[in-house]
CSV table of N, CA and C in Angstrom, one decimal:
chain,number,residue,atom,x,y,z
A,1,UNK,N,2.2,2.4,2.8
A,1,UNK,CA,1.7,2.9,1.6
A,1,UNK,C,2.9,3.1,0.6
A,2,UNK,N,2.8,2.4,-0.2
A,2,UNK,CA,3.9,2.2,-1.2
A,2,UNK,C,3.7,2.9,-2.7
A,3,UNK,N,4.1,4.1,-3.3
A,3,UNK,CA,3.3,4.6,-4.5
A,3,UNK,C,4.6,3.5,-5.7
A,4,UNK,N,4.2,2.9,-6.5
A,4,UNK,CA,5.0,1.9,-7.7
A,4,UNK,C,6.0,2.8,-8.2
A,5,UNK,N,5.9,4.3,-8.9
A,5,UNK,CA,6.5,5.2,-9.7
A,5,UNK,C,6.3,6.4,-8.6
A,6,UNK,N,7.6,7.1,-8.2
A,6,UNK,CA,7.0,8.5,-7.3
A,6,UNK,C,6.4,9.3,-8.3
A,7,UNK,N,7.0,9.5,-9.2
A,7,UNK,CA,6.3,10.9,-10.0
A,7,UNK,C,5.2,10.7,-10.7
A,8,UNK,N,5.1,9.7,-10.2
A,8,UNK,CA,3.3,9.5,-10.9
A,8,UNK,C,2.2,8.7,-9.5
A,9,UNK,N,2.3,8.4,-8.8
A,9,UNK,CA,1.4,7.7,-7.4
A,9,UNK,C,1.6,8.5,-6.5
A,10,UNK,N,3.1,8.9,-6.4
A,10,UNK,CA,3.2,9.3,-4.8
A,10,UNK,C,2.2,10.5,-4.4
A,11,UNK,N,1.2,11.1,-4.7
A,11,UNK,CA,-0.1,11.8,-4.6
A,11,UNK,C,-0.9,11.4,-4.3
A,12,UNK,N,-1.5,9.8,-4.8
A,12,UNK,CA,-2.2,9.4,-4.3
A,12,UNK,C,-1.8,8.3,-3.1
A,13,UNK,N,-0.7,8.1,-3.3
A,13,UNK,CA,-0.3,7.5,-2.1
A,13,UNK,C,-0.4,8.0,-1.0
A,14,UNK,N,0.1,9.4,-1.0
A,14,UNK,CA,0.1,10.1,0.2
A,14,UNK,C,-1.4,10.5,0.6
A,15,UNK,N,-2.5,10.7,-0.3
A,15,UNK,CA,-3.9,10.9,0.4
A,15,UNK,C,-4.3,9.5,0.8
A,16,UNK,N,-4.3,8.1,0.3
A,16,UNK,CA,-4.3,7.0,0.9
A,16,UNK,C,-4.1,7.1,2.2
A,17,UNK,N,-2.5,7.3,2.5
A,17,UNK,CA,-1.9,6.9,3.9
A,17,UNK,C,-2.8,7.8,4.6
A,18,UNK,N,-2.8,9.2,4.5
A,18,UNK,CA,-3.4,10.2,5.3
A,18,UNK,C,-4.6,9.6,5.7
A,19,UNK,N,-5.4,8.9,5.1
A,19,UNK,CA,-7.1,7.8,5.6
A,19,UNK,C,-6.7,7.2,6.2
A,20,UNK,N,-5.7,6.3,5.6
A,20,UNK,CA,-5.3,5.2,6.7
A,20,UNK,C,-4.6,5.7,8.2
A,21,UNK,N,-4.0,6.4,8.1
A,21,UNK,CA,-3.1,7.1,9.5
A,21,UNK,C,-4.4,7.1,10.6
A,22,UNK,N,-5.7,8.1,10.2
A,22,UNK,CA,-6.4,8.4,11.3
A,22,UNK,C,-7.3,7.0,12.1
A,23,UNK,N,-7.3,6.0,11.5
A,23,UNK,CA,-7.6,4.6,11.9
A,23,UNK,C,-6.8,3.3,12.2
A,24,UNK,N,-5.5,3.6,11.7
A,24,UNK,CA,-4.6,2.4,12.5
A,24,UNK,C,-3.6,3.0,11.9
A,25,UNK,N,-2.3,1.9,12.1
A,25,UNK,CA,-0.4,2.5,11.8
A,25,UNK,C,-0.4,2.4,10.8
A,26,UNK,N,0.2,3.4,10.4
A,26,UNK,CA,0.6,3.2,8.6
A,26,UNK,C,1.6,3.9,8.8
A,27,UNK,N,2.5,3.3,7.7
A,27,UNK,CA,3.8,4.5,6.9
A,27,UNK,C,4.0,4.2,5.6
A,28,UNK,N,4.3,5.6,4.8
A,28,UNK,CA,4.3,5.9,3.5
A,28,UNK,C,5.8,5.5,3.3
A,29,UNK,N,6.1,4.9,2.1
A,29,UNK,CA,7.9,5.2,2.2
A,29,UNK,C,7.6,5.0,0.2
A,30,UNK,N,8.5,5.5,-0.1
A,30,UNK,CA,8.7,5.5,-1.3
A,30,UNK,C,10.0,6.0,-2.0
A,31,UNK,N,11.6,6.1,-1.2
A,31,UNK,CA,12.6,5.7,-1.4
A,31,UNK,C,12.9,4.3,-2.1
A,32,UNK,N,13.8,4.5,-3.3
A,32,UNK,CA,14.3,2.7,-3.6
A,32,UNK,C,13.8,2.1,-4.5
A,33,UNK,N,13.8,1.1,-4.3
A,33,UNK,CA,12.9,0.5,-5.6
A,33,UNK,C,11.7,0.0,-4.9
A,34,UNK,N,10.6,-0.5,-5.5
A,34,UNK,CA,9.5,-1.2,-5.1
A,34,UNK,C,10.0,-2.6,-4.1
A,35,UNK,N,11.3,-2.9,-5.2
A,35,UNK,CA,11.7,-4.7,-4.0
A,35,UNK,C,12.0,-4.4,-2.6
A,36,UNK,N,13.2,-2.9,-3.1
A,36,UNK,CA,13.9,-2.4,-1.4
A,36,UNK,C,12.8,-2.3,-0.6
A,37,UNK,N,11.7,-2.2,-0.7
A,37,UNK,CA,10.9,-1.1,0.2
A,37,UNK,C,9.9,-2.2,0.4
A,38,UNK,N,9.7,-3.1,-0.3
A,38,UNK,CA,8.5,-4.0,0.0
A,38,UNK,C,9.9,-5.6,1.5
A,39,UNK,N,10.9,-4.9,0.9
A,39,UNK,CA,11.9,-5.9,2.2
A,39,UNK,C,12.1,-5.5,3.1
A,40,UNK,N,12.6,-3.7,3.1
A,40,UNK,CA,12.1,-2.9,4.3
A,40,UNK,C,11.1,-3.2,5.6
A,41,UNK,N,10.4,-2.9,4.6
A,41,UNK,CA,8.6,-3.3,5.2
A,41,UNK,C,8.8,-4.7,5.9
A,42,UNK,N,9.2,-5.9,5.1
A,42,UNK,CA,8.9,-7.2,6.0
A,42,UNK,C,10.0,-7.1,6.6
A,43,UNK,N,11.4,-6.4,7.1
A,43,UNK,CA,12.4,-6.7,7.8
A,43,UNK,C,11.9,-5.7,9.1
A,44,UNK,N,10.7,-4.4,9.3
A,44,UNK,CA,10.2,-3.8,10.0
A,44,UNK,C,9.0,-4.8,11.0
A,45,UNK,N,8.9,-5.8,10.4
A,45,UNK,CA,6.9,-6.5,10.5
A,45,UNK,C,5.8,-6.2,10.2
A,46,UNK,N,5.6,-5.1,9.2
A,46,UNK,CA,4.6,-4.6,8.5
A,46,UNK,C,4.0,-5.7,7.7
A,47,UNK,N,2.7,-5.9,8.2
A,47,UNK,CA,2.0,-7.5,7.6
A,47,UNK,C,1.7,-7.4,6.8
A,48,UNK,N,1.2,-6.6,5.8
A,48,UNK,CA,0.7,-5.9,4.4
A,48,UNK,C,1.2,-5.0,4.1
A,49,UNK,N,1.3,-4.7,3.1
A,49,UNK,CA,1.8,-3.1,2.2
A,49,UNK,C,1.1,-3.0,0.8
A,50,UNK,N,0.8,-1.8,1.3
A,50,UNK,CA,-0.5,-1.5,-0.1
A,50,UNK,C,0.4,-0.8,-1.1
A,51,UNK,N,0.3,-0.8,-2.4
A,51,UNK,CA,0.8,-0.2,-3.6
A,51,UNK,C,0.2,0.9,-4.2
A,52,UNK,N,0.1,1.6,-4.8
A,52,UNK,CA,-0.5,2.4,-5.6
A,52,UNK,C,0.4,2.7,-7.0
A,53,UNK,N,-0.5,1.9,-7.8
A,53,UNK,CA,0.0,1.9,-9.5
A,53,UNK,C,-0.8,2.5,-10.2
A,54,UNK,N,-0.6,1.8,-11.7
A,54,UNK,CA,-1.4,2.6,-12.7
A,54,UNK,C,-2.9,2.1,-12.5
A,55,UNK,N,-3.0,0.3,-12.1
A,55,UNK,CA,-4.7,0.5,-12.1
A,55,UNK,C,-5.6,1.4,-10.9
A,56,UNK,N,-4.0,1.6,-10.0
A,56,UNK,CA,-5.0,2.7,-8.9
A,56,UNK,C,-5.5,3.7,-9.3
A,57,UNK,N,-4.7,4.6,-10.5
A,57,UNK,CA,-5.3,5.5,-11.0
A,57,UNK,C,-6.5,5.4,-11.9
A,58,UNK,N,-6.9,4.3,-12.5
A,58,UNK,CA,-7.5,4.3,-13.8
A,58,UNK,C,-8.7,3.3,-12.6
A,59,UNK,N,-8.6,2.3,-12.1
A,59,UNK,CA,-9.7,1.7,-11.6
A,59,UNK,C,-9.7,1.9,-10.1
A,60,UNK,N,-9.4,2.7,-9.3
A,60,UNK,CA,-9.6,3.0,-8.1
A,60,UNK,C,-9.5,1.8,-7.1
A,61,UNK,N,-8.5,1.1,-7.4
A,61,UNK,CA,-8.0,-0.4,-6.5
A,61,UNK,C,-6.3,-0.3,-5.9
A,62,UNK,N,-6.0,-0.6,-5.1
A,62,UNK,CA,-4.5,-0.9,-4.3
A,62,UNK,C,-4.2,-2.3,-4.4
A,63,UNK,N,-3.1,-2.8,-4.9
A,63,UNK,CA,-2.2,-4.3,-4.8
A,63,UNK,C,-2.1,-4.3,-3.2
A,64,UNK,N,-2.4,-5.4,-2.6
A,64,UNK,CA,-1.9,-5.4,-1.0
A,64,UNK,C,-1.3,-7.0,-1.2
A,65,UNK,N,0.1,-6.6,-0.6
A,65,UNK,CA,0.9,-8.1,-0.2
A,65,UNK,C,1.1,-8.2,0.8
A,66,UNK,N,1.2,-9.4,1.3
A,66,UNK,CA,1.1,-10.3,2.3
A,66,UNK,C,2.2,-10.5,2.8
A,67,UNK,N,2.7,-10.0,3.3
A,67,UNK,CA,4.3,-10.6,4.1
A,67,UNK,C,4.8,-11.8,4.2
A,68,UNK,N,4.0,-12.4,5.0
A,68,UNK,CA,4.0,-14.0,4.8
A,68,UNK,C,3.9,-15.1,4.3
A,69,UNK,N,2.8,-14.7,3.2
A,69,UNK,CA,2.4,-15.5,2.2
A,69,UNK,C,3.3,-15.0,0.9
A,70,UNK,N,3.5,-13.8,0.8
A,70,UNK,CA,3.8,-12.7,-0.2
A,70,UNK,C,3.3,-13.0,-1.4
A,71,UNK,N,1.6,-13.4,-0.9
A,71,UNK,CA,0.8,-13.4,-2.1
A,71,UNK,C,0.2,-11.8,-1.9
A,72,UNK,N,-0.3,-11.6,-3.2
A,72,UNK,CA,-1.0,-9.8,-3.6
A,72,UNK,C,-2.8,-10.5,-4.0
A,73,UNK,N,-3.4,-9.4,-3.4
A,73,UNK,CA,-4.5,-9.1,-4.1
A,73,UNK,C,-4.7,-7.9,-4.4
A,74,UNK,N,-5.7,-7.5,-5.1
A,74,UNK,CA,-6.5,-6.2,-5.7
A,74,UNK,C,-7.2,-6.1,-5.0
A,75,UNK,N,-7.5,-5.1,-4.3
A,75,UNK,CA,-8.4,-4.4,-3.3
A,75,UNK,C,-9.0,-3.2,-3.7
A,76,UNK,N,-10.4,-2.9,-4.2
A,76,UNK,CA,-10.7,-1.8,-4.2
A,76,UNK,C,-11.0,-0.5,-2.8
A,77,UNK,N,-10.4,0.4,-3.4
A,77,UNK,CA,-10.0,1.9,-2.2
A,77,UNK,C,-11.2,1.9,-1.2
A,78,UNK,N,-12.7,1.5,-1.9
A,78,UNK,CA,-13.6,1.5,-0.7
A,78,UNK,C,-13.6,0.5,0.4
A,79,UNK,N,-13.2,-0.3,-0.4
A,79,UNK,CA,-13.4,-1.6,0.7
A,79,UNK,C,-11.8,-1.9,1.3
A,80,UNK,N,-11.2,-1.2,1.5
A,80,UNK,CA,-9.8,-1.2,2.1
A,80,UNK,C,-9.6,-1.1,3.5
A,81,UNK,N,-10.6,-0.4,4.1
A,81,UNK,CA,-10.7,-0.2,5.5
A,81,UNK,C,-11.3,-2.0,6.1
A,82,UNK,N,-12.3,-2.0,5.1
A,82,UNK,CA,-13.0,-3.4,5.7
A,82,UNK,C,-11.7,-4.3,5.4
A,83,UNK,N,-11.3,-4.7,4.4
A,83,UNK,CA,-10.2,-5.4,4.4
A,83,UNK,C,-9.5,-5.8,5.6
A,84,UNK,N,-8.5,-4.1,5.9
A,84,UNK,CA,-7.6,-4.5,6.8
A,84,UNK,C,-8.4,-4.8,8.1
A,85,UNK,N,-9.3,-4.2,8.5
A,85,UNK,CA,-10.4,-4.8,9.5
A,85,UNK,C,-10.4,-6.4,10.0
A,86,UNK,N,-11.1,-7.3,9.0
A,86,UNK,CA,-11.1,-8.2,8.7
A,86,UNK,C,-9.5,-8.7,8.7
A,87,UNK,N,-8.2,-8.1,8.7
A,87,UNK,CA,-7.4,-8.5,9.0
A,87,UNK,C,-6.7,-8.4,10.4
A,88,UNK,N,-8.0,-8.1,11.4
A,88,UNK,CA,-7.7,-7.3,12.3
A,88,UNK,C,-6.3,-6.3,12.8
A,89,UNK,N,-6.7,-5.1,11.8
A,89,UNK,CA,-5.4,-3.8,11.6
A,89,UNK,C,-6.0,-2.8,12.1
A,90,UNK,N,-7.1,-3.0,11.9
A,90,UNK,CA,-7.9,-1.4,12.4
A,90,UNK,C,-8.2,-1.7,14.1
């Protein structure tokens, strides 16, 4: 779980992760910049990494990238469990 700006996501980041934690691995990190942390993540093997920006706030959706492809989609917060499901994470 990745918040874009700490002083403005990392709140919702952190209740994100907290959902995600009780159903599969997650880690919050939000040191660095968005690039450090999204290289982190793929030098760790974290397959996805979910964002939380400004449309998370305003339209209740997460950016998730792809490690491999390091293509992004928009995922809305409800259907995020099915998502990663469907990506078999859960």
């Amino acid at each position: 779980m990745l918040p874009l700006i700490k002083k403005r996501h990392a709140w919702k980041a952190r209740e994100l992760y907290t959902m995600l934690a009780k159903c599969c691995m997650a880690q919050y990190e939000e040191s660095g910049s968005i690039g450090k942390r999204y290289r982190r993540g793929d030098a760790i093997g974290i397959p996805y990494a979910i964002t939380v920006d400004d449309t998370t706030l305003e339209q209740d959706t997460v950016t998730v990238r792809d490690r491999d492809t390091m293509g992004q989609c928009v995922v809305p917060i409800g259907e995020l469990t099915a998502f990663l499901a469907e990506k078999d994470l859960l």
